[in-house]
Short mmCIF file of N, CA, C and O in Angstrom, two decimals:
data_model
loop_
_atom_site.label_atom_id
_atom_site.label_comp_id
_atom_site.label_asym_id
_atom_site.label_seq_id
_atom_site.Cartn_x
_atom_site.Cartn_y
_atom_site.Cartn_z
N MET A 1 9.95 -5.13 -15.70
CA MET A 1 9.12 -5.55 -14.59
C MET A 1 7.64 -5.37 -14.94
O MET A 1 6.82 -6.14 -14.47
N LYS A 2 7.31 -4.37 -15.76
CA LYS A 2 5.91 -4.13 -16.09
C LYS A 2 5.29 -5.35 -16.75
O LYS A 2 4.13 -5.67 -16.50
N ASP A 3 6.06 -6.05 -17.58
CA ASP A 3 5.53 -7.24 -18.24
C ASP A 3 5.25 -8.36 -17.24
O ASP A 3 4.27 -9.09 -17.38
N ARG A 4 6.09 -8.47 -16.22
CA ARG A 4 5.85 -9.49 -15.20
C ARG A 4 4.63 -9.12 -14.34
O ARG A 4 3.86 -10.00 -13.97
N ILE A 5 4.45 -7.85 -14.07
CA ILE A 5 3.25 -7.42 -13.33
C ILE A 5 2.01 -7.74 -14.15
O ILE A 5 1.03 -8.28 -13.64
N LYS A 6 2.05 -7.44 -15.45
CA LYS A 6 0.92 -7.75 -16.33
C LYS A 6 0.65 -9.25 -16.36
O LYS A 6 -0.49 -9.69 -16.29
N LYS A 7 1.72 -10.04 -16.46
CA LYS A 7 1.57 -11.49 -16.51
C LYS A 7 0.92 -12.01 -15.24
O LYS A 7 0.04 -12.87 -15.28
N TYR A 8 1.35 -11.48 -14.09
CA TYR A 8 0.78 -11.92 -12.82
C TYR A 8 -0.68 -11.48 -12.71
O TYR A 8 -1.52 -12.24 -12.21
N MET A 9 -0.99 -10.28 -13.18
CA MET A 9 -2.37 -9.81 -13.15
C MET A 9 -3.25 -10.73 -14.02
O MET A 9 -4.36 -11.07 -13.62
N ASP A 10 -2.75 -11.12 -15.18
CA ASP A 10 -3.49 -12.05 -16.04
C ASP A 10 -3.67 -13.39 -15.34
O ASP A 10 -4.74 -13.99 -15.39
N TYR A 11 -2.62 -13.85 -14.69
CA TYR A 11 -2.64 -15.12 -13.97
C TYR A 11 -3.72 -15.11 -12.88
O TYR A 11 -4.44 -16.08 -12.68
N LYS A 12 -3.84 -13.98 -12.20
CA LYS A 12 -4.82 -13.84 -11.11
C LYS A 12 -6.17 -13.31 -11.61
O LYS A 12 -7.10 -13.19 -10.82
N SER A 13 -6.25 -12.99 -12.89
CA SER A 13 -7.47 -12.41 -13.48
C SER A 13 -7.88 -11.14 -12.74
O SER A 13 -9.03 -10.97 -12.34
N ILE A 14 -6.93 -10.24 -12.57
CA ILE A 14 -7.15 -8.99 -11.86
C ILE A 14 -7.01 -7.84 -12.85
O ILE A 14 -6.03 -7.76 -13.58
N SER A 15 -7.99 -6.94 -12.86
CA SER A 15 -7.90 -5.76 -13.71
C SER A 15 -7.03 -4.70 -13.02
O SER A 15 -6.74 -4.79 -11.83
N ALA A 16 -6.64 -3.71 -13.79
CA ALA A 16 -5.83 -2.63 -13.23
C ALA A 16 -6.59 -1.89 -12.13
O ALA A 16 -6.00 -1.53 -11.10
N GLY A 17 -7.88 -1.69 -12.32
CA GLY A 17 -8.68 -1.03 -11.29
C GLY A 17 -8.76 -1.85 -10.01
O GLY A 17 -8.68 -1.31 -8.91
N GLU A 18 -8.93 -3.16 -10.17
CA GLU A 18 -8.97 -4.04 -8.99
C GLU A 18 -7.63 -4.03 -8.27
O GLU A 18 -7.57 -4.00 -7.03
N LEU A 19 -6.54 -4.05 -9.04
CA LEU A 19 -5.21 -4.02 -8.43
C LEU A 19 -5.01 -2.71 -7.66
O LEU A 19 -4.50 -2.73 -6.54
N ALA A 20 -5.43 -1.61 -8.24
CA ALA A 20 -5.31 -0.31 -7.56
C ALA A 20 -6.07 -0.33 -6.23
O ALA A 20 -5.56 0.14 -5.22
N SER A 21 -7.26 -0.92 -6.23
CA SER A 21 -8.03 -1.00 -4.99
C SER A 21 -7.36 -1.89 -3.97
O SER A 21 -7.28 -1.55 -2.79
N LEU A 22 -6.86 -3.04 -4.41
CA LEU A 22 -6.19 -3.97 -3.49
C LEU A 22 -4.95 -3.35 -2.87
O LEU A 22 -4.68 -3.54 -1.68
N LEU A 23 -4.19 -2.61 -3.67
CA LEU A 23 -2.94 -2.03 -3.18
C LEU A 23 -3.14 -0.65 -2.55
O LEU A 23 -2.20 -0.08 -2.01
N GLU A 24 -4.38 -0.15 -2.65
CA GLU A 24 -4.71 1.17 -2.13
C GLU A 24 -3.82 2.25 -2.73
O GLU A 24 -3.21 3.06 -2.04
N VAL A 25 -3.74 2.22 -4.07
CA VAL A 25 -3.02 3.24 -4.82
C VAL A 25 -3.98 3.79 -5.88
O VAL A 25 -5.02 3.20 -6.16
N GLN A 26 -3.63 4.90 -6.47
CA GLN A 26 -4.49 5.48 -7.50
C GLN A 26 -4.43 4.64 -8.76
O GLN A 26 -3.40 4.05 -9.09
N ARG A 27 -5.54 4.61 -9.47
CA ARG A 27 -5.64 3.86 -10.72
C ARG A 27 -4.59 4.35 -11.72
O ARG A 27 -4.00 3.59 -12.45
N SER A 28 -4.33 5.66 -11.73
CA SER A 28 -3.34 6.22 -12.65
C SER A 28 -1.93 5.69 -12.35
O SER A 28 -1.12 5.53 -13.26
N ASN A 29 -1.65 5.41 -11.09
CA ASN A 29 -0.36 4.85 -10.71
C ASN A 29 -0.15 3.50 -11.40
O ASN A 29 0.90 3.25 -11.99
N ILE A 30 -1.18 2.65 -11.38
CA ILE A 30 -1.11 1.35 -12.04
C ILE A 30 -0.97 1.55 -13.55
O ILE A 30 -0.14 0.91 -14.20
N SER A 31 -1.76 2.43 -14.10
CA SER A 31 -1.73 2.69 -15.54
C SER A 31 -0.35 3.14 -15.99
O SER A 31 0.17 2.66 -17.01
N HIS A 32 0.26 4.04 -15.25
CA HIS A 32 1.58 4.55 -15.62
C HIS A 32 2.64 3.46 -15.54
O HIS A 32 3.57 3.44 -16.36
N ILE A 33 2.51 2.57 -14.59
CA ILE A 33 3.47 1.46 -14.48
C ILE A 33 3.27 0.49 -15.64
O ILE A 33 4.24 0.08 -16.29
N LEU A 34 2.01 0.14 -15.94
CA LEU A 34 1.74 -0.84 -16.98
C LEU A 34 2.06 -0.34 -18.37
O LEU A 34 2.40 -1.13 -19.26
N ASN A 35 1.97 0.98 -18.61
CA ASN A 35 2.29 1.48 -19.94
C ASN A 35 3.76 1.90 -20.05
O ASN A 35 4.19 2.39 -21.09
N GLY A 36 4.54 1.70 -18.98
CA GLY A 36 5.97 1.95 -19.03
C GLY A 36 6.38 3.38 -18.75
O GLY A 36 7.56 3.71 -18.81
N ARG A 37 5.43 4.23 -18.43
CA ARG A 37 5.76 5.63 -18.15
C ARG A 37 6.57 5.76 -16.86
O ARG A 37 7.52 6.53 -16.77
N ASN A 38 6.17 4.99 -15.83
CA ASN A 38 6.85 5.02 -14.53
C ASN A 38 7.31 3.61 -14.17
O ASN A 38 6.65 2.63 -14.50
N MET A 39 8.42 3.56 -13.46
CA MET A 39 8.87 2.30 -12.88
C MET A 39 8.24 2.18 -11.50
O MET A 39 8.09 3.19 -10.80
N PRO A 40 7.86 0.97 -11.09
CA PRO A 40 7.29 0.83 -9.74
C PRO A 40 8.35 1.13 -8.69
O PRO A 40 9.49 0.69 -8.81
N GLY A 41 7.95 1.88 -7.68
CA GLY A 41 8.85 2.21 -6.59
C GLY A 41 8.87 1.12 -5.53
O GLY A 41 8.09 0.16 -5.58
N ALA A 42 9.74 1.28 -4.58
CA ALA A 42 9.89 0.29 -3.51
C ALA A 42 8.59 0.11 -2.72
O ALA A 42 8.22 -1.02 -2.38
N ALA A 43 7.89 1.20 -2.44
CA ALA A 43 6.64 1.10 -1.67
C ALA A 43 5.59 0.31 -2.46
O ALA A 43 4.87 -0.51 -1.89
N PHE A 44 5.51 0.54 -3.76
CA PHE A 44 4.57 -0.19 -4.60
C PHE A 44 4.91 -1.68 -4.61
O PHE A 44 4.04 -2.53 -4.43
N ILE A 45 6.18 -1.99 -4.81
CA ILE A 45 6.61 -3.40 -4.85
C ILE A 45 6.33 -4.07 -3.52
O ILE A 45 5.86 -5.21 -3.47
N GLU A 46 6.58 -3.37 -2.42
CA GLU A 46 6.31 -3.94 -1.10
C GLU A 46 4.82 -4.24 -0.93
O GLU A 46 4.44 -5.33 -0.50
N LYS A 47 3.96 -3.29 -1.30
CA LYS A 47 2.52 -3.51 -1.21
C LYS A 47 2.10 -4.69 -2.08
O LYS A 47 1.28 -5.51 -1.67
N PHE A 48 2.67 -4.77 -3.27
CA PHE A 48 2.35 -5.85 -4.21
C PHE A 48 2.70 -7.21 -3.60
O PHE A 48 1.91 -8.14 -3.62
N LEU A 49 3.90 -7.31 -3.05
CA LEU A 49 4.35 -8.58 -2.47
C LEU A 49 3.59 -8.94 -1.19
O LEU A 49 3.33 -10.12 -0.94
N VAL A 50 3.22 -7.95 -0.40
CA VAL A 50 2.45 -8.22 0.82
C VAL A 50 1.04 -8.66 0.46
O VAL A 50 0.49 -9.59 1.06
N CYS A 51 0.46 -8.03 -0.55
CA CYS A 51 -0.90 -8.36 -0.96
C CYS A 51 -0.98 -9.74 -1.61
O CYS A 51 -2.00 -10.42 -1.49
N PHE A 52 0.08 -10.15 -2.27
CA PHE A 52 0.10 -11.43 -2.97
C PHE A 52 1.27 -12.28 -2.46
O PHE A 52 2.34 -12.34 -3.07
N PRO A 53 1.07 -12.96 -1.32
CA PRO A 53 2.17 -13.71 -0.71
C PRO A 53 2.66 -14.89 -1.55
O PRO A 53 3.77 -15.37 -1.33
N ASP A 54 1.87 -15.34 -2.52
CA ASP A 54 2.32 -16.45 -3.37
C ASP A 54 3.28 -15.99 -4.45
O ASP A 54 3.97 -16.81 -5.05
N LEU A 55 3.36 -14.71 -4.71
CA LEU A 55 4.23 -14.18 -5.77
C LEU A 55 5.68 -14.28 -5.33
O LEU A 55 6.06 -13.88 -4.24
N ASN A 56 6.49 -14.84 -6.21
CA ASN A 56 7.92 -15.00 -5.96
C ASN A 56 8.60 -13.65 -6.20
O ASN A 56 8.63 -13.15 -7.32
N ALA A 57 9.14 -13.06 -5.15
CA ALA A 57 9.77 -11.73 -5.24
C ALA A 57 10.95 -11.74 -6.21
O ALA A 57 11.15 -10.79 -6.96
N ARG A 58 11.73 -12.82 -6.21
CA ARG A 58 12.88 -12.91 -7.13
C ARG A 58 12.39 -12.84 -8.58
O ARG A 58 12.97 -12.15 -9.41
N TRP A 59 11.31 -13.57 -8.88
CA TRP A 59 10.77 -13.55 -10.24
C TRP A 59 10.27 -12.16 -10.61
O TRP A 59 10.53 -11.65 -11.69
N LEU A 60 9.56 -11.52 -9.68
CA LEU A 60 9.03 -10.19 -9.95
C LEU A 60 10.16 -9.20 -10.24
O LEU A 60 10.08 -8.43 -11.19
N LEU A 61 11.22 -9.26 -9.46
CA LEU A 61 12.30 -8.28 -9.59
C LEU A 61 13.26 -8.60 -10.73
O LEU A 61 13.74 -7.69 -11.41
N THR A 62 13.54 -9.88 -10.96
CA THR A 62 14.57 -10.24 -11.94
C THR A 62 14.07 -11.06 -13.11
O THR A 62 14.76 -11.20 -14.12
N GLY A 63 12.91 -11.68 -12.97
CA GLY A 63 12.41 -12.56 -14.02
C GLY A 63 12.95 -13.97 -13.91
O GLY A 63 12.64 -14.83 -14.73
N LYS A 64 13.75 -14.25 -12.89
CA LYS A 64 14.34 -15.58 -12.72
C LYS A 64 13.54 -16.39 -11.72
O LYS A 64 13.03 -15.87 -10.74
N GLY A 65 13.44 -17.68 -11.99
CA GLY A 65 12.70 -18.57 -11.11
C GLY A 65 11.25 -18.68 -11.54
O GLY A 65 10.85 -18.25 -12.62
N GLU A 66 10.46 -19.27 -10.67
CA GLU A 66 9.03 -19.47 -10.94
C GLU A 66 8.25 -18.22 -10.53
O GLU A 66 8.65 -17.52 -9.61
N MET A 67 7.13 -17.99 -11.20
CA MET A 67 6.30 -16.83 -10.90
C MET A 67 5.74 -16.91 -9.48
O MET A 67 5.70 -15.91 -8.77
N THR A 68 5.30 -18.08 -9.09
CA THR A 68 4.74 -18.24 -7.75
C THR A 68 5.66 -19.13 -6.93
O THR A 68 6.30 -20.04 -7.46
N SER A 69 5.69 -18.88 -5.65
CA SER A 69 6.58 -19.64 -4.78
C SER A 69 5.88 -20.83 -4.15
O SER A 69 6.53 -21.69 -3.61
N ASP A 70 4.55 -20.87 -4.22
CA ASP A 70 3.82 -21.98 -3.61
C ASP A 70 2.57 -22.22 -4.45
O ASP A 70 1.69 -21.38 -4.51
N THR A 71 2.47 -23.38 -5.06
CA THR A 71 1.34 -23.66 -5.95
C THR A 71 0.01 -23.70 -5.20
O THR A 71 -1.01 -23.34 -5.75
N GLN A 72 0.02 -24.11 -3.95
CA GLN A 72 -1.23 -24.13 -3.18
C GLN A 72 -1.73 -22.71 -2.96
O GLN A 72 -2.90 -22.42 -3.14
N MET A 73 -0.84 -21.80 -2.57
CA MET A 73 -1.24 -20.43 -2.33
C MET A 73 -1.62 -19.74 -3.63
O MET A 73 -2.46 -18.86 -3.65
N ALA A 74 -1.03 -20.14 -4.74
CA ALA A 74 -1.30 -19.50 -6.02
C ALA A 74 -2.74 -19.68 -6.44
O ALA A 74 -3.30 -18.85 -7.14
N SER A 75 -3.36 -20.77 -6.04
CA SER A 75 -4.73 -21.02 -6.46
C SER A 75 -5.74 -20.27 -5.61
O SER A 75 -6.91 -20.18 -5.95
N GLU A 76 -5.30 -19.73 -4.50
CA GLU A 76 -6.20 -18.99 -3.63
C GLU A 76 -6.33 -17.55 -4.12
O GLU A 76 -5.38 -16.97 -4.59
N SER A 77 -7.52 -17.01 -4.01
CA SER A 77 -7.69 -15.62 -4.39
C SER A 77 -7.38 -14.73 -3.19
O SER A 77 -7.53 -15.14 -2.05
N VAL A 78 -6.95 -13.54 -3.47
CA VAL A 78 -6.60 -12.60 -2.41
C VAL A 78 -7.87 -11.95 -1.89
O VAL A 78 -8.69 -11.46 -2.66
N VAL A 79 -8.04 -11.98 -0.60
CA VAL A 79 -9.18 -11.32 0.03
C VAL A 79 -8.60 -10.35 1.04
O VAL A 79 -7.97 -10.76 2.00
N MET A 80 -8.81 -9.10 0.78
CA MET A 80 -8.30 -8.08 1.68
C MET A 80 -9.29 -7.90 2.83
O MET A 80 -10.50 -7.87 2.59
N PRO A 81 -8.80 -7.79 4.05
CA PRO A 81 -9.72 -7.57 5.16
C PRO A 81 -10.37 -6.21 5.05
O PRO A 81 -9.80 -5.31 4.44
N PRO A 82 -11.56 -6.07 5.60
CA PRO A 82 -12.21 -4.75 5.54
C PRO A 82 -11.38 -3.73 6.30
O PRO A 82 -10.70 -4.06 7.27
N LYS A 83 -11.43 -2.51 5.83
CA LYS A 83 -10.69 -1.44 6.50
C LYS A 83 -11.27 -1.21 7.88
O LYS A 83 -12.47 -1.28 8.07
N GLU A 84 -10.40 -0.92 8.80
CA GLU A 84 -10.85 -0.62 10.15
C GLU A 84 -11.52 0.74 10.18
O GLU A 84 -11.12 1.65 9.47
N VAL A 85 -12.53 0.84 10.98
CA VAL A 85 -13.16 2.13 11.19
C VAL A 85 -12.36 2.82 12.28
O VAL A 85 -12.18 2.29 13.37
N VAL A 86 -11.86 3.96 11.94
CA VAL A 86 -11.03 4.69 12.89
C VAL A 86 -11.91 5.66 13.66
O VAL A 86 -12.54 6.54 13.07
N LYS A 87 -11.96 5.45 14.95
CA LYS A 87 -12.73 6.34 15.81
C LYS A 87 -11.78 7.42 16.32
O LYS A 87 -10.69 7.12 16.81
N PRO A 88 -12.17 8.66 16.19
CA PRO A 88 -11.26 9.72 16.63
C PRO A 88 -11.07 9.70 18.14
O PRO A 88 -11.99 9.42 18.89
N LEU A 89 -9.88 9.95 18.54
CA LEU A 89 -9.53 10.03 19.94
C LEU A 89 -9.19 11.48 20.23
O LEU A 89 -8.28 12.05 19.62
N ILE A 90 -9.93 12.06 21.11
CA ILE A 90 -9.71 13.47 21.43
C ILE A 90 -8.83 13.52 22.67
O ILE A 90 -9.16 12.97 23.71
N ILE A 91 -7.71 14.17 22.50
CA ILE A 91 -6.77 14.30 23.61
C ILE A 91 -6.74 15.77 24.00
O ILE A 91 -6.48 16.64 23.17
N GLU A 92 -7.04 16.00 25.24
CA GLU A 92 -6.99 17.38 25.73
C GLU A 92 -5.58 17.67 26.20
O GLU A 92 -4.95 16.87 26.88
N GLN A 93 -5.11 18.79 25.77
CA GLN A 93 -3.77 19.18 26.16
C GLN A 93 -3.87 20.51 26.90
O GLN A 93 -4.44 21.47 26.38
N LYS A 94 -3.35 20.51 28.10
CA LYS A 94 -3.37 21.74 28.87
C LYS A 94 -2.25 22.64 28.37
O LYS A 94 -1.11 22.22 28.24
N THR A 95 -2.62 23.82 28.03
CA THR A 95 -1.63 24.78 27.56
C THR A 95 -1.80 26.08 28.30
O THR A 95 -2.86 26.39 28.84
N ASP A 96 -0.76 26.83 28.28
CA ASP A 96 -0.81 28.16 28.86
C ASP A 96 -1.58 29.04 27.88
O ASP A 96 -1.18 29.21 26.73
N LEU A 97 -2.71 29.56 28.29
CA LEU A 97 -3.55 30.35 27.39
C LEU A 97 -2.82 31.60 26.88
O LEU A 97 -3.17 32.13 25.84
N ALA A 98 -1.83 32.04 27.61
CA ALA A 98 -1.09 33.21 27.17
C ALA A 98 -0.12 32.87 26.04
O ALA A 98 0.32 33.74 25.31
N ASP A 99 0.20 31.57 25.88
CA ASP A 99 1.14 31.14 24.84
C ASP A 99 0.37 30.77 23.58
O ASP A 99 -0.12 29.67 23.44
N ASN A 100 0.26 31.67 22.65
CA ASN A 100 -0.42 31.42 21.39
C ASN A 100 0.57 31.13 20.27
O ASN A 100 0.21 31.16 19.10
N SER A 101 1.81 30.83 20.60
CA SER A 101 2.84 30.64 19.57
C SER A 101 2.56 29.44 18.67
O SER A 101 2.98 29.42 17.52
N LYS A 102 1.87 28.42 19.16
CA LYS A 102 1.60 27.22 18.36
C LYS A 102 0.23 27.29 17.67
O LYS A 102 -0.09 26.44 16.86
N LYS A 103 -0.54 28.26 17.99
CA LYS A 103 -1.91 28.35 17.50
C LYS A 103 -1.99 28.40 15.97
O LYS A 103 -2.82 27.75 15.37
N ASP A 104 -1.12 29.14 15.32
CA ASP A 104 -1.19 29.33 13.88
C ASP A 104 -0.17 28.50 13.11
O ASP A 104 0.01 28.72 11.91
N LYS A 105 0.48 27.55 13.75
CA LYS A 105 1.47 26.73 13.05
C LYS A 105 0.77 25.67 12.21
O LYS A 105 -0.21 25.07 12.66
N PRO A 106 1.25 25.42 11.00
CA PRO A 106 0.63 24.39 10.16
C PRO A 106 0.98 22.99 10.66
O PRO A 106 2.04 22.77 11.24
N ILE A 107 0.08 22.06 10.45
CA ILE A 107 0.30 20.66 10.83
C ILE A 107 1.10 20.00 9.73
O ILE A 107 0.77 20.11 8.55
N SER A 108 2.15 19.28 10.09
CA SER A 108 2.97 18.62 9.07
C SER A 108 2.77 17.11 9.05
O SER A 108 3.04 16.47 8.04
N LYS A 109 2.28 16.52 10.13
CA LYS A 109 2.11 15.07 10.16
C LYS A 109 1.07 14.69 11.19
O LYS A 109 0.98 15.29 12.25
N ILE A 110 0.27 13.68 10.84
CA ILE A 110 -0.68 13.08 11.77
C ILE A 110 -0.40 11.58 11.78
O ILE A 110 -0.28 10.97 10.72
N VAL A 111 -0.29 11.00 12.95
CA VAL A 111 -0.03 9.57 13.08
C VAL A 111 -1.17 8.94 13.88
O VAL A 111 -1.50 9.40 14.96
N LEU A 112 -1.79 7.90 13.29
CA LEU A 112 -2.83 7.14 13.98
C LEU A 112 -2.20 5.87 14.52
O LEU A 112 -1.63 5.09 13.76
N LEU A 113 -2.30 5.64 15.80
CA LEU A 113 -1.75 4.45 16.43
C LEU A 113 -2.89 3.50 16.77
O LEU A 113 -3.87 3.90 17.38
N PHE A 114 -2.74 2.23 16.38
CA PHE A 114 -3.76 1.23 16.65
C PHE A 114 -3.32 0.34 17.81
O PHE A 114 -2.13 0.21 18.10
N GLU A 115 -4.29 -0.28 18.48
CA GLU A 115 -4.01 -1.10 19.65
C GLU A 115 -3.11 -2.29 19.33
O GLU A 115 -2.40 -2.78 20.19
N ASP A 116 -3.14 -2.76 18.06
CA ASP A 116 -2.31 -3.92 17.71
C ASP A 116 -0.86 -3.54 17.41
O ASP A 116 -0.06 -4.37 17.00
N GLY A 117 -0.51 -2.28 17.61
CA GLY A 117 0.87 -1.84 17.42
C GLY A 117 1.14 -1.28 16.03
O GLY A 117 2.23 -0.78 15.78
N THR A 118 0.18 -1.35 15.12
CA THR A 118 0.38 -0.80 13.80
C THR A 118 0.01 0.68 13.81
O THR A 118 -0.59 1.17 14.76
N PHE A 119 0.40 1.37 12.74
CA PHE A 119 0.11 2.78 12.65
C PHE A 119 -0.04 3.20 11.20
O PHE A 119 0.39 2.50 10.29
N ILE A 120 -0.67 4.35 11.00
CA ILE A 120 -0.76 4.99 9.69
C ILE A 120 -0.19 6.39 9.86
O ILE A 120 -0.56 7.11 10.77
N ASP A 121 0.71 6.74 8.97
CA ASP A 121 1.39 8.02 9.02
C ASP A 121 0.90 8.88 7.86
O ASP A 121 1.09 8.52 6.70
N TYR A 122 0.23 9.98 8.16
CA TYR A 122 -0.22 10.91 7.14
C TYR A 122 0.65 12.16 7.23
O TYR A 122 0.53 12.94 8.16
N GLY A 123 1.57 12.29 6.31
CA GLY A 123 2.45 13.43 6.32
C GLY A 123 2.46 14.13 4.97
O GLY A 123 2.00 13.58 3.98
N LYS A 124 2.97 15.33 4.95
CA LYS A 124 3.06 16.05 3.69
C LYS A 124 4.07 15.35 2.80
O LYS A 124 5.09 14.86 3.26
N LYS A 125 3.77 15.30 1.53
CA LYS A 125 4.68 14.62 0.59
C LYS A 125 5.27 15.62 -0.35
O LYS A 125 4.78 16.59 -0.66
#
C-alpha cells in the first residue's frame, strides 16, 4: 500500500509534510508509512480517503482498478477548510461543597460538541 500512497502523492504533487498537514497527523507518521516501517491504520486510511474523494478506495487497498474514481475530481486540488476557532464554553455545575470526592480525580476524556452535530474527542491513548 505504501507504493500506492507514494504514487498518489506524486500524482497530486504533494510532499510528505503537506500530506501530514492535510491529514492532521504527525510528519513522522507519514515517514514511517512511506519507508515501510508502519502499515497505515484504519484511521489513517479513512482520513486519506475523506481528504481525497477522487481516490479509488479499492485501488488504494488492493491495487485493483483505476487510481482515481472520477477524472474530473482528480484534476481538482484539495483545499481543506480553515479550522474552526473553538470558543470555550464554561458550564457551571452546582455541587455539594462538602463532597470533594471528584476534586482530585484525573480527567480521562474531553469532548467538544459543535452546533452542526460534529464533535472532537480528546481522550487518553
